[in-house]
């Protein structure tokens, strides 16, 4: 069913919609992983890491909404269902249970690194077919790289 007419030709729309859908699942998963660790972190640095994780959750939720609504704007139905996220996220599974503060920081360095690498690929893939979506990916990448920097700095 097509309700919203896309401004892009079909071939370009396919590239861009795959990039937006991939970004959506990565960002939803990032928000869930960061919350999971926010609840489970323990150790002397509990408070700073606990609070910092909610900053990542806020970013990830905001950006997930942006990419999902960009997909809708282009006439493509976004899929943020839990089964879809579990199937196609670029973030590796995190273990259950309490997480030592140093491990929590390491887990975020890894998760952010994985999402950033895929986000940079999307920046490259969308420049030609849709610079408007590319601009969104560039902004998201800059924000995630800032979070990535801060978690890496904590384990220095
Ligand atoms: Fe909380």
Coordinates of N, CA and C in Angstrom, one line a residue, residues 40-107:
X40 N 22.1 -1.8 35.4 CA 22.9 -2.9 35.9 C 24.3 -2.6 36.3
X41 N 24.7 -1.3 36.1 CA 26.1 -1.0 36.3 C 26.3 -0.9 37.9
X42 N 27.5 -1.5 38.3 CA 27.9 -1.4 39.7 C 29.4 -1.0 39.7
X43 N 29.8 -0.5 40.9 CA 31.2 -0.2 41.0 C 31.4 1.3 41.5
X44 N 32.7 1.6 41.7 CA 33.0 2.9 42.3 C 32.5 4.1 41.4
X45 N 32.5 3.9 40.1 CA 32.1 4.9 39.2 C 30.6 4.8 38.8
X46 N 29.8 4.1 39.6 CA 28.4 3.9 39.3 C 27.7 5.2 38.9
X47 N 27.8 6.2 39.7 CA 26.9 7.4 39.5 C 27.2 8.1 38.1
X48 N 28.5 8.3 37.8 CA 28.8 9.0 36.6 C 28.5 8.1 35.4
X49 N 28.7 6.8 35.4 CA 28.4 6.0 34.3 C 26.9 5.8 34.1
X50 N 26.2 5.7 35.2 CA 24.8 5.5 35.2 C 24.1 6.8 34.6
X51 N 24.6 7.9 34.9 CA 24.0 9.2 34.4 C 24.4 9.3 32.9
X52 N 25.7 9.0 32.6 CA 26.1 9.2 31.2 C 25.4 8.2 30.3
X53 N 25.0 7.1 30.8 CA 24.3 6.1 29.9 C 22.9 6.7 29.5
X54 N 22.3 7.4 30.4 CA 21.0 8.0 30.0 C 21.1 9.1 29.0
X55 N 22.3 9.7 28.9 CA 22.5 10.7 27.8 C 22.6 10.0 26.5
X56 N 23.1 8.8 26.5 CA 23.2 8.0 25.2 C 21.7 7.5 24.9
X57 N 21.0 7.1 25.9 CA 19.6 6.7 25.6 C 18.8 7.9 25.0
X58 N 19.0 9.1 25.6 CA 18.3 10.2 25.0 C 18.6 10.5 23.6
X59 N 19.9 10.5 23.3 CA 20.4 10.7 21.9 C 19.8 9.6 21.0
X60 N 19.9 8.3 21.4 CA 19.5 7.2 20.5 C 18.0 7.3 20.3
X61 N 17.2 7.6 21.3 CA 15.8 7.7 21.1 C 15.4 8.8 20.1
X62 N 16.1 10.0 20.3 CA 15.8 11.1 19.5 C 16.2 10.8 18.0
X63 N 17.3 10.2 17.8 CA 17.8 10.0 16.5 C 16.9 8.9 15.8
X64 N 16.5 7.9 16.6 CA 15.7 6.8 16.0 C 14.4 7.4 15.5
X65 N 13.8 8.4 16.2 CA 12.6 9.0 15.8 C 12.8 9.8 14.5
X66 N 14.0 10.5 14.4 CA 14.3 11.3 13.2 C 14.4 10.4 12.0
X67 N 15.1 9.2 12.1 CA 15.3 8.4 10.9 C 14.0 7.7 10.5
X68 N 13.2 7.3 11.5 CA 11.9 6.7 11.2 C 11.0 7.6 10.5
X69 N 11.0 8.8 11.0 CA 10.1 9.8 10.3 C 10.6 10.3 9.0
X70 N 11.9 10.2 8.8 CA 12.5 10.5 7.5 C 12.0 9.4 6.5
X71 N 12.0 8.2 6.9 CA 11.5 7.1 6.1 C 10.1 7.3 5.7
X72 N 9.3 7.6 6.7 CA 7.8 7.9 6.4 C 7.7 9.1 5.5
X73 N 8.5 10.1 5.6 CA 8.5 11.2 4.7 C 8.7 10.8 3.3
X74 N 9.6 9.8 3.1 CA 9.9 9.3 1.8 C 9.0 8.3 1.3
X75 N 7.9 8.0 2.1 CA 6.9 7.1 1.6 C 7.2 5.6 1.9
X76 N 8.2 5.4 2.9 CA 8.6 4.0 3.2 C 8.2 3.8 4.7
X77 N 7.5 2.7 4.9 CA 7.1 2.3 6.3 C 8.3 1.9 7.1
X78 N 8.5 2.6 8.2 CA 9.6 2.2 9.1 C 9.2 1.0 10.0
X79 N 10.2 0.2 10.3 CA 9.9 -1.1 11.1 C 10.7 -1.1 12.3
X80 N 10.1 -0.7 13.4 CA 10.9 -0.7 14.7 C 10.4 -1.7 15.7
X81 N 9.8 -2.8 15.1 CA 9.4 -3.9 16.0 C 10.5 -4.7 16.6
X82 N 10.3 -5.2 17.8 CA 11.3 -5.8 18.6 C 12.0 -7.0 17.8
X83 N 11.2 -7.8 17.1 CA 11.7 -8.9 16.3 C 12.6 -8.4 15.2
X84 N 12.3 -7.3 14.6 CA 13.1 -6.8 13.5 C 14.4 -6.2 14.1
X85 N 14.3 -5.6 15.2 CA 15.5 -5.0 15.9 C 16.4 -6.2 16.2
X86 N 15.9 -7.2 16.9 CA 16.7 -8.4 17.3 C 17.4 -9.0 16.1
X87 N 16.7 -9.1 15.0 CA 17.2 -9.8 13.8 C 18.3 -9.0 13.1
X88 N 18.2 -7.7 13.1 CA 19.1 -6.9 12.2 C 19.9 -5.8 12.8
X89 N 20.0 -5.8 14.1 CA 20.8 -4.8 14.8 C 22.3 -5.1 14.5
X90 N 23.1 -4.0 14.4 CA 24.5 -4.2 14.3 C 25.3 -4.3 15.6
X91 N 24.6 -4.2 16.7 CA 25.2 -4.3 18.0 C 25.2 -5.7 18.5
X92 N 26.3 -6.2 19.0 CA 26.3 -7.6 19.5 C 25.5 -7.7 20.8
X93 N 25.1 -8.9 21.2 CA 24.3 -9.1 22.4 C 25.1 -8.7 23.6
X94 N 24.5 -8.2 24.6 CA 25.1 -7.9 25.9 C 24.6 -8.9 26.9
X95 N 25.5 -9.3 27.8 CA 25.1 -10.3 28.8 C 24.2 -9.8 29.8
X96 N 23.4 -10.6 30.4 CA 22.5 -10.2 31.5 C 23.3 -10.1 32.8
X97 N 22.6 -9.5 33.8 CA 23.2 -9.5 35.2 C 24.0 -8.2 35.4
X98 N 24.5 -8.0 36.6 CA 25.3 -6.8 37.0 C 26.5 -6.6 36.1
X99 N 26.8 -5.4 35.8 CA 28.0 -5.0 35.0 C 28.9 -4.1 35.7
X100 N 30.2 -4.5 35.9 CA 31.2 -3.7 36.5 C 31.3 -2.4 35.7
X101 N 31.6 -1.3 36.4 CA 31.6 0.0 35.7 C 32.6 0.0 34.6
X102 N 33.8 -0.6 34.8 CA 34.8 -0.6 33.7 C 34.3 -1.4 32.5
X103 N 33.6 -2.5 32.7 CA 33.0 -3.3 31.6 C 31.9 -2.6 31.0
X104 N 31.1 -1.8 31.8 CA 30.0 -1.0 31.2 C 30.6 0.0 30.2
X105 N 31.6 0.7 30.6 CA 32.3 1.6 29.7 C 32.8 0.9 28.4
X106 N 33.4 -0.2 28.6 CA 33.9 -1.0 27.4 C 32.8 -1.4 26.5
X107 N 31.7 -1.8 27.1 CA 30.5 -2.3 26.3 C 30.0 -1.1 25.5

